[in-house]
CSV table of C-alpha atoms in Angstrom, one decimal:
chain,number,residue,atom,x,y,z
K,137,UNK,CA,0.0,0.0,0.0
K,138,UNK,CA,3.0,2.3,0.1
K,139,UNK,CA,3.2,2.6,3.8
K,140,UNK,CA,6.8,3.5,3.5
K,141,UNK,CA,6.0,7.2,3.3
K,142,UNK,CA,9.2,8.7,1.9
K,143,UNK,CA,8.9,12.3,1.1
K,144,UNK,CA,11.7,14.8,0.4
K,145,UNK,CA,11.3,18.3,-0.9
K,146,UNK,CA,14.0,19.7,-3.1
K,147,UNK,CA,12.1,22.5,-4.7
K,148,UNK,CA,8.8,24.4,-4.5
K,149,UNK,CA,5.9,23.9,-6.9
K,150,UNK,CA,3.0,26.3,-7.3
K,151,UNK,CA,-0.2,24.2,-7.1
K,152,UNK,CA,-3.4,25.8,-5.7
K,153,UNK,CA,-4.6,24.5,-2.4
K,154,UNK,CA,-7.0,25.1,0.5
K,155,UNK,CA,-5.5,27.5,3.1
K,156,UNK,CA,-6.0,26.1,6.6
K,157,UNK,CA,-6.8,28.9,9.0
K,158,UNK,CA,-5.8,27.6,12.4
K,159,UNK,CA,-6.9,30.8,14.1
K,160,UNK,CA,-10.5,31.0,13.2
K,161,UNK,CA,-13.6,28.9,12.8
K,162,UNK,CA,-12.1,25.7,14.2
K,163,UNK,CA,-10.3,25.3,17.5
K,164,UNK,CA,-6.7,26.5,17.3
K,165,UNK,CA,-4.2,23.7,17.5
K,166,UNK,CA,-2.3,25.2,20.4
K,167,UNK,CA,-5.4,25.0,22.6
K,168,UNK,CA,-6.0,21.2,22.1
K,169,UNK,CA,-6.1,19.3,25.4
K,170,UNK,CA,-7.0,15.6,26.1
K,171,UNK,CA,-10.3,16.7,27.7
K,172,UNK,CA,-13.6,18.1,26.5
K,173,UNK,CA,-12.9,20.6,23.8
K,174,UNK,CA,-15.1,23.5,22.8
K,175,UNK,CA,-15.3,24.4,19.1
K,176,UNK,CA,-17.5,27.2,17.8
K,177,UNK,CA,-20.1,26.7,20.5
K,178,UNK,CA,-20.0,22.9,20.3
K,179,UNK,CA,-18.1,20.4,22.3
K,180,UNK,CA,-15.8,17.6,21.2
K,181,UNK,CA,-15.8,14.6,23.6
K,182,UNK,CA,-12.4,13.1,23.8
K,183,UNK,CA,-12.4,9.4,24.8
K,184,UNK,CA,-9.5,7.1,25.5
K,185,UNK,CA,-10.2,3.8,23.8
K,186,UNK,CA,-8.5,0.9,25.5
K,187,UNK,CA,-7.2,-1.8,23.1
K,188,UNK,CA,-4.8,-4.7,23.7
K,189,UNK,CA,-3.0,-4.0,20.4
K,190,UNK,CA,-1.3,-2.1,19.1
K,191,UNK,CA,-1.9,1.0,21.2
K,192,UNK,CA,-4.5,3.3,22.8
K,193,UNK,CA,-6.4,5.5,20.4
K,194,UNK,CA,-8.3,8.8,20.8
K,195,UNK,CA,-11.9,9.2,19.6
K,196,UNK,CA,-13.4,12.5,18.7
K,197,UNK,CA,-17.1,13.0,18.3
K,198,UNK,CA,-18.5,16.3,17.1
K,199,UNK,CA,-21.9,17.5,18.4
K,200,UNK,CA,-23.5,19.4,15.6
K,201,UNK,CA,-27.0,20.8,15.7
K,202,UNK,CA,-29.4,18.8,13.6
K,203,UNK,CA,-30.3,21.7,11.3
K,204,UNK,CA,-26.6,22.3,10.5
K,205,UNK,CA,-25.5,18.7,9.9
K,206,UNK,CA,-26.0,18.7,6.1
K,207,UNK,CA,-24.9,22.3,5.5
K,208,UNK,CA,-21.4,21.7,6.9
K,209,UNK,CA,-20.4,19.5,4.0
K,210,UNK,CA,-18.4,21.5,1.5
K,211,UNK,CA,-15.7,20.9,-1.2
K,212,UNK,CA,-12.2,22.2,-1.2
K,213,UNK,CA,-11.7,24.7,-4.0
K,214,UNK,CA,-8.9,24.1,-6.5
K,215,UNK,CA,-8.7,27.7,-7.5
K,216,UNK,CA,-8.9,30.5,-4.9
K,217,UNK,CA,-9.0,28.8,-1.6
K,218,UNK,CA,-12.7,29.4,-1.1
K,219,UNK,CA,-15.2,26.7,-0.1
K,220,UNK,CA,-17.9,25.6,-2.6
K,221,UNK,CA,-21.1,23.7,-2.0
K,222,UNK,CA,-20.8,20.1,-3.2
K,223,UNK,CA,-23.0,20.6,-6.2
K,224,UNK,CA,-20.8,23.4,-7.5
K,225,UNK,CA,-17.5,21.5,-7.5
K,226,UNK,CA,-16.7,19.4,-10.6
K,227,UNK,CA,-13.5,18.5,-12.4
K,228,UNK,CA,-13.1,16.8,-15.8
K,229,UNK,CA,-10.1,14.9,-14.5
K,230,UNK,CA,-11.8,13.5,-11.3
K,231,UNK,CA,-15.2,12.5,-12.7
K,232,UNK,CA,-15.9,8.9,-11.9
K,233,UNK,CA,-14.1,8.7,-8.6
K,234,UNK,CA,-16.0,8.4,-5.4
K,235,UNK,CA,-16.5,11.3,-3.0
K,236,UNK,CA,-14.4,11.3,0.2
K,237,UNK,CA,-15.5,12.9,3.4
K,238,UNK,CA,-13.0,14.1,6.0
K,239,UNK,CA,-13.1,16.0,9.3
K,240,UNK,CA,-11.1,19.2,9.4
K,241,UNK,CA,-10.6,18.3,13.0
K,242,UNK,CA,-8.5,15.3,12.0
K,243,UNK,CA,-6.0,17.5,10.2
K,244,UNK,CA,-5.8,20.0,13.1
K,245,UNK,CA,-5.2,17.2,15.6
K,246,UNK,CA,-2.5,15.7,13.4
K,247,UNK,CA,-0.8,19.1,13.4
K,248,UNK,CA,-1.1,19.1,17.2
K,249,UNK,CA,0.5,15.7,17.5
K,250,UNK,CA,3.2,16.7,15.1
K,251,UNK,CA,4.0,20.0,16.9
K,252,UNK,CA,7.1,18.8,18.7
K,253,UNK,CA,8.6,17.5,15.5
K,254,UNK,CA,7.5,20.7,13.6
K,255,UNK,CA,9.3,22.9,16.2
K,256,UNK,CA,12.5,20.9,15.5
K,257,UNK,CA,12.1,21.2,11.8
K,258,UNK,CA,11.4,17.5,11.5
K,259,UNK,CA,8.6,16.0,9.3
K,260,UNK,CA,5.8,13.8,10.6
K,261,UNK,CA,3.7,11.4,8.5
K,262,UNK,CA,0.6,9.4,8.9
K,263,UNK,CA,-1.8,7.0,7.0
K,264,UNK,CA,-5.5,7.7,6.5
K,265,UNK,CA,-8.0,4.9,6.6
K,266,UNK,CA,-11.6,5.1,5.4
K,267,UNK,CA,-14.8,3.1,5.4
K,268,UNK,CA,-17.0,2.7,2.4
K,269,UNK,CA,-20.7,3.3,2.6
K,270,UNK,CA,-23.3,3.9,-0.1
K,271,UNK,CA,-20.7,4.9,-2.7
K,272,UNK,CA,-18.9,7.3,-0.4
K,273,UNK,CA,-15.6,6.9,1.5
K,274,UNK,CA,-15.6,8.3,5.0
K,275,UNK,CA,-12.2,9.0,6.6
K,276,UNK,CA,-12.4,7.5,10.1
K,277,UNK,CA,-8.9,6.6,11.1
K,278,UNK,CA,-5.5,8.4,11.3
K,279,UNK,CA,-2.6,6.1,11.9
K,280,UNK,CA,0.8,7.7,12.9
K,281,UNK,CA,3.3,4.9,12.5
K,282,UNK,CA,6.7,4.6,14.1
K,283,UNK,CA,9.0,6.6,11.8
K,284,UNK,CA,12.4,8.0,11.0
K,285,UNK,CA,12.3,11.6,10.0
K,286,UNK,CA,14.4,14.6,9.0
K,287,UNK,CA,13.7,18.1,7.9
K,288,UNK,CA,12.8,17.0,4.3
K,289,UNK,CA,11.9,13.3,4.7
K,290,UNK,CA,9.8,10.8,6.6
K,291,UNK,CA,10.1,7.1,6.6
K,292,UNK,CA,7.5,4.8,8.2
K,293,UNK,CA,8.8,1.8,10.1
K,294,UNK,CA,7.1,-1.3,11.7
K,295,UNK,CA,4.5,-1.2,8.9
K,296,UNK,CA,2.9,-4.5,10.1
K,297,UNK,CA,1.3,-2.4,12.9
K,298,UNK,CA,-0.4,-0.2,10.2
K,299,UNK,CA,-1.6,-3.2,8.2
K,300,UNK,CA,-3.0,-4.8,11.4
K,301,UNK,CA,-5.2,-1.7,12.1
K,302,UNK,CA,-6.4,-1.4,8.5
K,303,UNK,CA,-7.2,-5.1,8.3
K,304,UNK,CA,-9.0,-5.4,11.6
K,305,UNK,CA,-11.3,-2.5,10.7
K,306,UNK,CA,-11.7,-3.3,7.0
K,307,UNK,CA,-10.4,0.1,6.1
K,308,UNK,CA,-9.4,1.5,2.7
K,309,UNK,CA,-5.9,3.2,2.7
K,310,UNK,CA,-7.4,6.2,1.0
K,311,UNK,CA,-4.6,8.7,1.7
K,312,UNK,CA,-1.6,9.8,3.6
K,313,UNK,CA,-0.7,13.0,5.4
K,314,UNK,CA,2.6,14.7,6.2
K,315,UNK,CA,4.0,18.0,7.3
K,316,UNK,CA,6.4,20.4,5.7
K,317,UNK,CA,7.8,22.1,8.8
K,318,UNK,CA,9.7,24.8,6.9
K,319,UNK,CA,8.9,24.2,3.3
K,320,UNK,CA,6.0,25.4,1.2
K,321,UNK,CA,2.9,23.4,0.3
K,322,UNK,CA,3.7,21.3,-2.7
K,323,UNK,CA,4.4,17.7,-3.8
K,324,UNK,CA,8.1,16.8,-4.3
K,325,UNK,CA,9.2,14.2,-6.8
K,326,UNK,CA,9.5,11.5,-4.0
K,327,UNK,CA,6.0,12.5,-2.8
K,328,UNK,CA,4.6,11.9,-6.2
K,329,UNK,CA,6.0,8.3,-6.2
K,330,UNK,CA,4.5,7.7,-2.8
K,331,UNK,CA,1.2,9.0,-4.1
K,332,UNK,CA,1.3,6.8,-7.2
K,333,UNK,CA,1.6,3.7,-5.0
K,334,UNK,CA,-1.7,4.7,-3.2
K,335,UNK,CA,-3.6,5.9,-6.2
K,336,UNK,CA,-2.7,2.8,-8.3
K,337,UNK,CA,-4.6,0.7,-5.8
K,338,UNK,CA,-7.4,3.2,-5.0
K,339,UNK,CA,-8.3,5.9,-7.5
K,340,UNK,CA,-9.6,8.2,-4.8
K,341,UNK,CA,-6.4,8.2,-2.8
K,342,UNK,CA,-4.9,11.6,-2.1
K,343,UNK,CA,-2.1,13.2,-0.2
K,344,UNK,CA,-2.5,15.9,2.5
K,345,UNK,CA,0.4,18.3,2.9
K,346,UNK,CA,0.4,20.6,5.9
K,347,UNK,CA,2.9,23.5,5.7
K,348,UNK,CA,2.3,25.7,8.8
K,349,UNK,CA,4.9,28.2,7.8
K,350,UNK,CA,3.5,28.7,4.3
K,351,UNK,CA,1.5,32.0,4.5
K,352,UNK,CA,0.0,31.6,1.1
K,353,UNK,CA,-1.4,28.1,1.5
K,354,UNK,CA,-0.8,26.0,4.6
K,355,UNK,CA,-2.9,23.0,3.6
K,356,UNK,CA,-3.1,21.1,0.3
K,357,UNK,CA,-5.0,18.0,-0.8
K,358,UNK,CA,-3.4,16.6,-3.9
K,359,UNK,CA,-3.7,13.7,-6.3
K,360,UNK,CA,-2.0,12.7,-9.6
K,361,UNK,CA,-3.8,13.6,-12.7
K,362,UNK,CA,-5.3,10.5,-14.4
K,363,UNK,CA,-4.2,9.3,-16.9
K,364,UNK,CA,-1.5,11.9,-17.5
K,365,UNK,CA,0.3,12.0,-14.2
K,366,UNK,CA,-0.3,8.4,-13.4
K,367,UNK,CA,1.3,7.3,-16.7
K,368,UNK,CA,4.4,9.4,-16.2
K,369,UNK,CA,5.0,8.0,-12.7
K,370,UNK,CA,4.3,4.5,-13.9
K,371,UNK,CA,7.1,4.8,-16.4
K,372,UNK,CA,9.6,6.6,-14.1
K,373,UNK,CA,12.2,4.3,-12.6
K,374,UNK,CA,14.3,7.1,-11.0
K,375,UNK,CA,14.9,7.2,-7.3
K,376,UNK,CA,15.5,10.1,-4.9
K,377,UNK,CA,15.5,13.6,-6.1
K,378,UNK,CA,14.7,13.9,-9.8
K,379,UNK,CA,12.6,16.0,-12.2
K,380,UNK,CA,9.5,14.7,-14.0
K,381,UNK,CA,8.4,15.9,-17.4
K,382,UNK,CA,5.1,17.7,-17.8
K,383,UNK,CA,2.3,15.8,-19.6
K,384,UNK,CA,2.4,16.4,-23.4
K,385,UNK,CA,-1.2,17.7,-23.5
K,386,UNK,CA,-0.5,20.6,-21.1
K,387,UNK,CA,-2.3,19.2,-18.1
K,388,UNK,CA,-0.5,19.3,-14.7
K,389,UNK,CA,1.3,16.4,-13.3
K,390,UNK,CA,-0.8,16.6,-10.1
K,391,UNK,CA,-3.8,18.6,-9.1
K,392,UNK,CA,-5.9,19.7,-6.1
K,393,UNK,CA,-8.7,17.3,-5.2
K,394,UNK,CA,-12.2,18.2,-6.1
K,395,UNK,CA,-13.9,15.1,-4.7
K,396,UNK,CA,-13.0,15.6,-1.0
K,397,UNK,CA,-15.6,17.2,1.3
K,398,UNK,CA,-15.5,18.6,4.8
K,399,UNK,CA,-17.9,16.7,7.1
K,400,UNK,CA,-18.3,18.0,10.6
K,401,UNK,CA,-20.1,14.9,11.8
K,402,UNK,CA,-17.4,12.4,11.3
K,403,UNK,CA,-16.3,10.3,14.3
K,404,UNK,CA,-12.6,9.4,13.9
K,405,UNK,CA,-9.9,7.5,15.8
K,406,UNK,CA,-6.2,8.4,16.0
K,407,UNK,CA,-3.6,5.7,16.6
K,408,UNK,CA,-0.2,7.2,17.5
K,409,UNK,CA,2.1,4.2,17.4
K,410,UNK,CA,5.4,6.2,17.9
């Protein structure tokens, strides 16, 4: 599944993304505590889930008013960072893939758990697991594996622990997430190869890049263009840092996702195996 999340960043690339504003709307990352958390008038209940293997997990349940439950589902714009209603977001290159729902809270909590590494200019990576229901994939699990990291790379270890969680819960490995502590929000050449390994198995798979020091775009949700980007990565045998040619038809090598939606009602678990 490509659990060996190797990502290095030798240069910046300008790809539009959704700016994650950690200071408004949702609870700031710095204020997260392992107790009841208030968010925009609502409370998150933080529970410790005891498990024999492989480690404890945290569950987060959002209490959203009944009349607001449907209105909180929006798409991430691929152009100007704004949020569009789901019926306004389409992409000719992503037609045919299933919708994916994710909680913004999951991304914020990942940043909180990665904070110590980020302050040391060290990357953090994780794997995203989803359940499939009625044609939609719901992101319900974040797994942070044991890992070896540097300022521009992150390598997961003990991958059997990740497979165990995914298999026990019948989860789809629909994505991966990692930080750029001091780099901008983009996909490096090595990131693209990691993304290819996910997207080859599951067309909906995407990568989340969180770049807290990037003032123009601190959060990006990316996928390879299909078939253009997928074909280029399929035929690339190079390792480490290397350039990739652009598709001959003028389309980008990778793009911002148009099939991923914010869902405030999702219950999710976090497994920090480090």
